[in-house]
Coordinates of C-alpha atoms in Angstrom, one line a residue:
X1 CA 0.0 0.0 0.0
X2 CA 1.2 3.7 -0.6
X3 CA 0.0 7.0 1.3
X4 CA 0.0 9.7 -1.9
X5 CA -0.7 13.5 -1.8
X6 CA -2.4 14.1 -5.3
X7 CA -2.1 18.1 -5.8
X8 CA -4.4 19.8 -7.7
X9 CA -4.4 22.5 -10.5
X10 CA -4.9 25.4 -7.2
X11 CA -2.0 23.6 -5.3
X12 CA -4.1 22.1 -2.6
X13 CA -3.7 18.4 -1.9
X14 CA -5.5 15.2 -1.9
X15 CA -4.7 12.6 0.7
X16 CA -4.9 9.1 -1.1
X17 CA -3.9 5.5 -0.7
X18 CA -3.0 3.4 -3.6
X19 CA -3.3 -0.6 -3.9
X20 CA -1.1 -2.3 -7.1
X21 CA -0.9 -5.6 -7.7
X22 CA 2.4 -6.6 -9.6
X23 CA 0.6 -6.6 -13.1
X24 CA -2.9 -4.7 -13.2
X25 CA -5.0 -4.9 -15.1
X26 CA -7.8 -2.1 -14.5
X27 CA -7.4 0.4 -11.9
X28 CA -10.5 1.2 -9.5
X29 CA -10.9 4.4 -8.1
X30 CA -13.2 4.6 -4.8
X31 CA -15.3 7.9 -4.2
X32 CA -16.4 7.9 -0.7
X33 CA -19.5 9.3 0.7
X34 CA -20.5 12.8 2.4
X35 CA -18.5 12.8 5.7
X36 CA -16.8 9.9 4.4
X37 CA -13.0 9.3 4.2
X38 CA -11.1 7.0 1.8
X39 CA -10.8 4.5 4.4
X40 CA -14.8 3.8 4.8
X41 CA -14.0 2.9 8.5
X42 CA -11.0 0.5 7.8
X43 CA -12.9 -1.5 4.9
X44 CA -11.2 -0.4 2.2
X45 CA -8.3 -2.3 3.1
X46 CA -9.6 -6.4 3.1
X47 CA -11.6 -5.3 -0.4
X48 CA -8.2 -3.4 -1.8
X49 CA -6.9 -6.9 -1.3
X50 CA -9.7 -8.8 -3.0
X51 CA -9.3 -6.6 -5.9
X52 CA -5.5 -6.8 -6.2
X53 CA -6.6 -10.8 -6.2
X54 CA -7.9 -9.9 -9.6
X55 CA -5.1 -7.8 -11.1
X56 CA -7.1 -4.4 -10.4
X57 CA -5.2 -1.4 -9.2
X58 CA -7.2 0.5 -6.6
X59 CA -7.3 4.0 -5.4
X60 CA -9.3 5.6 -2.7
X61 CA -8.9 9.3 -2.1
X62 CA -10.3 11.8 0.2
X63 CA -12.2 14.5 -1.0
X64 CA -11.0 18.2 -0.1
X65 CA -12.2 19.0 3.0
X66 CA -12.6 15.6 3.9
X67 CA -10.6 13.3 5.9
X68 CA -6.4 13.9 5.4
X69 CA -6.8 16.5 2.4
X70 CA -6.6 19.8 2.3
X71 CA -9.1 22.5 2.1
X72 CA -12.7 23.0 4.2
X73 CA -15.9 20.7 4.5
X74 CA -18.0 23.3 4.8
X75 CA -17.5 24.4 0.6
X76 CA -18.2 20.9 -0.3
X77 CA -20.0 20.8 -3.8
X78 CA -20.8 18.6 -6.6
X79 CA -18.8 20.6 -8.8
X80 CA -15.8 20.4 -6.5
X81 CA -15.9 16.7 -6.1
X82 CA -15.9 16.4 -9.5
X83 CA -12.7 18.0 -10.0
X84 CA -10.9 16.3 -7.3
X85 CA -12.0 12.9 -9.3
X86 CA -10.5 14.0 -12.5
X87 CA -7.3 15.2 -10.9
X88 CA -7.2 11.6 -9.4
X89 CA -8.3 9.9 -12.6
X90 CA -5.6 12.0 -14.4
X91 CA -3.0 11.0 -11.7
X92 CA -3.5 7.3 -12.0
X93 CA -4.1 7.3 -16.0
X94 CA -0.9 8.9 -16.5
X95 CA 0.5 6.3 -14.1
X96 CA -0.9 2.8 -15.7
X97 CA -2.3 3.6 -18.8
X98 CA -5.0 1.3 -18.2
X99 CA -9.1 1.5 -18.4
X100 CA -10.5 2.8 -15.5
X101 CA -13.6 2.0 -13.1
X102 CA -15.1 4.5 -11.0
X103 CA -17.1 3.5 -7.5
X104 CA -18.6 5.6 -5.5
X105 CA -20.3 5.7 -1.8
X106 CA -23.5 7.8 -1.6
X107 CA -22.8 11.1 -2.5
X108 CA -19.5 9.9 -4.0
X109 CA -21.5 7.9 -6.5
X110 CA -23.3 10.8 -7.9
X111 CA -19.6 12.0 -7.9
X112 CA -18.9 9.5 -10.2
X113 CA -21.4 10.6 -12.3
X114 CA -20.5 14.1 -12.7
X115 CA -17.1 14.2 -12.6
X116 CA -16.5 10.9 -14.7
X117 CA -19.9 10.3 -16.9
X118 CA -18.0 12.4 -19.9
X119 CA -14.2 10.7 -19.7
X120 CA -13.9 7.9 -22.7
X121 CA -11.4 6.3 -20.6
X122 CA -13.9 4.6 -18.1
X123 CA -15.0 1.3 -19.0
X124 CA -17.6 0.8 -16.2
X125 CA -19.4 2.7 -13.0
X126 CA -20.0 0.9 -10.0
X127 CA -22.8 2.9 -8.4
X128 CA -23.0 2.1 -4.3
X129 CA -26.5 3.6 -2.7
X130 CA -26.2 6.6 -5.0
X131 CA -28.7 9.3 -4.8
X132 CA -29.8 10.9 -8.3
X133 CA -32.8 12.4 -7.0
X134 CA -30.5 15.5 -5.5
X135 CA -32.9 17.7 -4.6
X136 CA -35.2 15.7 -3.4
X137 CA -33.1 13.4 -1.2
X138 CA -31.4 16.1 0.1
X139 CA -34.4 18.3 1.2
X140 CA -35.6 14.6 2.8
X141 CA -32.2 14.5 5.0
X142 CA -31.8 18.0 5.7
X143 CA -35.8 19.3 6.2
X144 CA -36.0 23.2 6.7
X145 CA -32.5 23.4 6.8
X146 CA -32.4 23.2 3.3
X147 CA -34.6 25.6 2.6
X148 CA -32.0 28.2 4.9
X149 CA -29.4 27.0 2.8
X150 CA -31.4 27.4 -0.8
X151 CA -31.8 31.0 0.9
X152 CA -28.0 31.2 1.2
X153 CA -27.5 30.8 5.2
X154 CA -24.6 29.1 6.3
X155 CA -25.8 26.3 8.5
X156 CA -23.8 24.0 11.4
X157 CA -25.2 20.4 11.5
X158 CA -24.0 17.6 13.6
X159 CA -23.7 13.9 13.1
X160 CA -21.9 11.0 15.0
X161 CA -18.4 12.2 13.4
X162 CA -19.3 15.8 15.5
X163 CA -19.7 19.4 14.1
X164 CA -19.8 20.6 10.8
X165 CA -20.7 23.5 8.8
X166 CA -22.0 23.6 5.4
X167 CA -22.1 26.5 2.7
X168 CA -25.2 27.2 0.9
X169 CA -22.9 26.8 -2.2
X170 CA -23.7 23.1 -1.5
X171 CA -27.2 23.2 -2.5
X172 CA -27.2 26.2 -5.0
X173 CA -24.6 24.0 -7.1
X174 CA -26.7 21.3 -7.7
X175 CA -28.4 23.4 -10.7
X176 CA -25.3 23.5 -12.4
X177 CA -25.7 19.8 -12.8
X178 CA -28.2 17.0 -14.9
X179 CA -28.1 13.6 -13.5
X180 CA -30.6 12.3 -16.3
X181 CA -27.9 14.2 -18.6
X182 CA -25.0 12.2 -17.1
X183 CA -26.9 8.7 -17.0
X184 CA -27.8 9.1 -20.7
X185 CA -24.0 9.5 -21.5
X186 CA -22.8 6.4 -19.7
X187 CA -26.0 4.5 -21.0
X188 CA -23.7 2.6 -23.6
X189 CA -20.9 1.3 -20.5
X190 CA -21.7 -1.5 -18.0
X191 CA -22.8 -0.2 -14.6
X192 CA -23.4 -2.1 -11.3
X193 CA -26.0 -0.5 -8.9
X194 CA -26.1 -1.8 -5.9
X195 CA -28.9 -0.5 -2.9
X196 CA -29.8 -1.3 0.1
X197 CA -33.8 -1.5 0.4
X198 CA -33.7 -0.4 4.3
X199 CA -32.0 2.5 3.3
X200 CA -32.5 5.2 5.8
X201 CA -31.0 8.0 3.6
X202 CA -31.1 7.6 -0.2
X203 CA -34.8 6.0 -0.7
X204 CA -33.5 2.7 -3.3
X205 CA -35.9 4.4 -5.6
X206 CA -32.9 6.5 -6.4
X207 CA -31.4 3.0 -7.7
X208 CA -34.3 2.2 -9.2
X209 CA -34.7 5.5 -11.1
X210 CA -31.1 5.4 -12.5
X211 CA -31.3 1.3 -13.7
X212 CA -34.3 2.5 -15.9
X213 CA -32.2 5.3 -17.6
X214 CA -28.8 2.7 -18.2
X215 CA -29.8 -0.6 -20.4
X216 CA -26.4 -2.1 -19.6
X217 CA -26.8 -1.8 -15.7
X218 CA -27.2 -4.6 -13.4
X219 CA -29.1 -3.1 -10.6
X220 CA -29.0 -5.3 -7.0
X221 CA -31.8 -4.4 -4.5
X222 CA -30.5 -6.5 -1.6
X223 CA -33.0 -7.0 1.8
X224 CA -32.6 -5.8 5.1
X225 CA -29.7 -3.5 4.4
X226 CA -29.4 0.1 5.1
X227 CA -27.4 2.8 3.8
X228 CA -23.9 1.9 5.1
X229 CA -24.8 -1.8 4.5
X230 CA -24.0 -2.3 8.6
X231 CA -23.4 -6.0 9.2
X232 CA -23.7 -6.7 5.7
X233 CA -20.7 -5.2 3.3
X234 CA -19.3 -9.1 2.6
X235 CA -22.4 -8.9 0.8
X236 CA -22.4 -5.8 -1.2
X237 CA -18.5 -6.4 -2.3
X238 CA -19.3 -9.6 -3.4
X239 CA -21.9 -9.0 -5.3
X240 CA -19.6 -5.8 -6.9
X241 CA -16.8 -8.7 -7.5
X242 CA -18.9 -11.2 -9.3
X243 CA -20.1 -8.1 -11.3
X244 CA -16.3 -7.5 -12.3
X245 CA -15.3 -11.2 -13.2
X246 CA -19.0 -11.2 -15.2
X247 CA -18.3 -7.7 -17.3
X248 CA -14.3 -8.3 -17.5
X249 CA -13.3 -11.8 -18.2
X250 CA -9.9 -11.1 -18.7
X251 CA -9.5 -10.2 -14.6
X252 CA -8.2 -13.2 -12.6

């Protein structure tokens, strides 16, 4: 495993691990989650290692103004996300030269979307209980907060990870962005959604939504588990492994 420091175009950096096998293949990036971190809680390691099994290069990054990166959580967007992707896409392109895959968490899934729908060099998206509905799920989460933030107020939330402000940049970005744009353009690539029907955050209608939109998806609705798949992510990277050896027969 390497610890990298990605910098971007504006000098700030991104925190990163890396995971090559000797000879890869493919090389996955992961795209974790709002007030995530590359590390989704120490799991990223064992499924780094299942993928190296396969002869697929993984890196998982953190965000700006998440976990060991630079910059501030609270000017989170869509639009920012999206460039922190491509920088990392570039940086691990330039490195391999190989095709790339793109999975995200959550919010890092419509990530995915944004920042790599448009980029020729992804074969396939691996879509992870990924809201599409943004508006919508977001105004579900937030309630009249995000109605103060549509308004512009800066806001201070708090979840089980502590304190945190958010900009109303967060919310006033999202019409800079089509989701049904950004599923039509992949529509032709293979994508793997996979949702949890006890999802407490991002309703699975979300998944359902973005399977109708992409003929070549395989879409998994899989019982009892909620957003974070708790007790039950053996499940969910098995299902996103069996996708791989299915849509890639030349991995291992």
């Amino acid at each position: 495993m390497e610890n990298l420091r990605i910098r971007k175009y504006d000098g700030q950096e991104l925190a990163a691990l890396a995971f090559v096998p000797v000879e890869p293949i493919m090389v996955l990036l992961v795209s974790h989650g709002f007030r995530g971190a590359k590390e989704n809680g120490g799991k990223i390691y064992s499924f780094a290692s299942r993928l190296q099994e396969l002869g697929i290069a993984v890196y998982a990054f953190d965000f700006i103004g998440s976990g060991a990166s630079d910059g501030s959580f609270a000017d989170i967007t869509l639009s920012r996300q999206g460039d922190d992707l491509a920088v990392v896409m570039d940086y691990a392109y330039n490195r391999h030269q190989l095709p790339l895959l793109l999975l995200g968490r959550s919010f890092g899934g419509s990530t995915v979307l944004a920042g790599g729908s448009k980029d020729q060099r992804v074969a396939g998206f691996i879509l992870w209980s990924t809201p599409v509905m943004l508006k919508d799920c977001f105004a579900r989460i937030m309630g009249s907060d995000y109605n103060k933030l549509k308004e512009g107020q800066a806001l201070r939330f708090q979840d089980e990870a502590g304190e945190f402000a958010l900009n109303p940049g967060f919310i006033k970005d999202f019409d800079l962005h089509d989701m049904d744009q950004y599923l039509a353009t992949i529509a032709s690539r293979p994508v793997l959604i996979v949702h949890g029907k006890e999802d407490e955050a991002v309703d699975f209608t979300n998944a359902e939504y973005a399977a109708r939109q992409l003929p070549n998806s395989q879409l998994y609705l899989v019982d009892q588990a909620d957003h974070r798949f708790t007790g039950m992510t053996r499940e969910r990277e098995d299902i996103t492994i069996n996708w791989l050896r299915e849509t890639f027969p030349h991995l291992s």
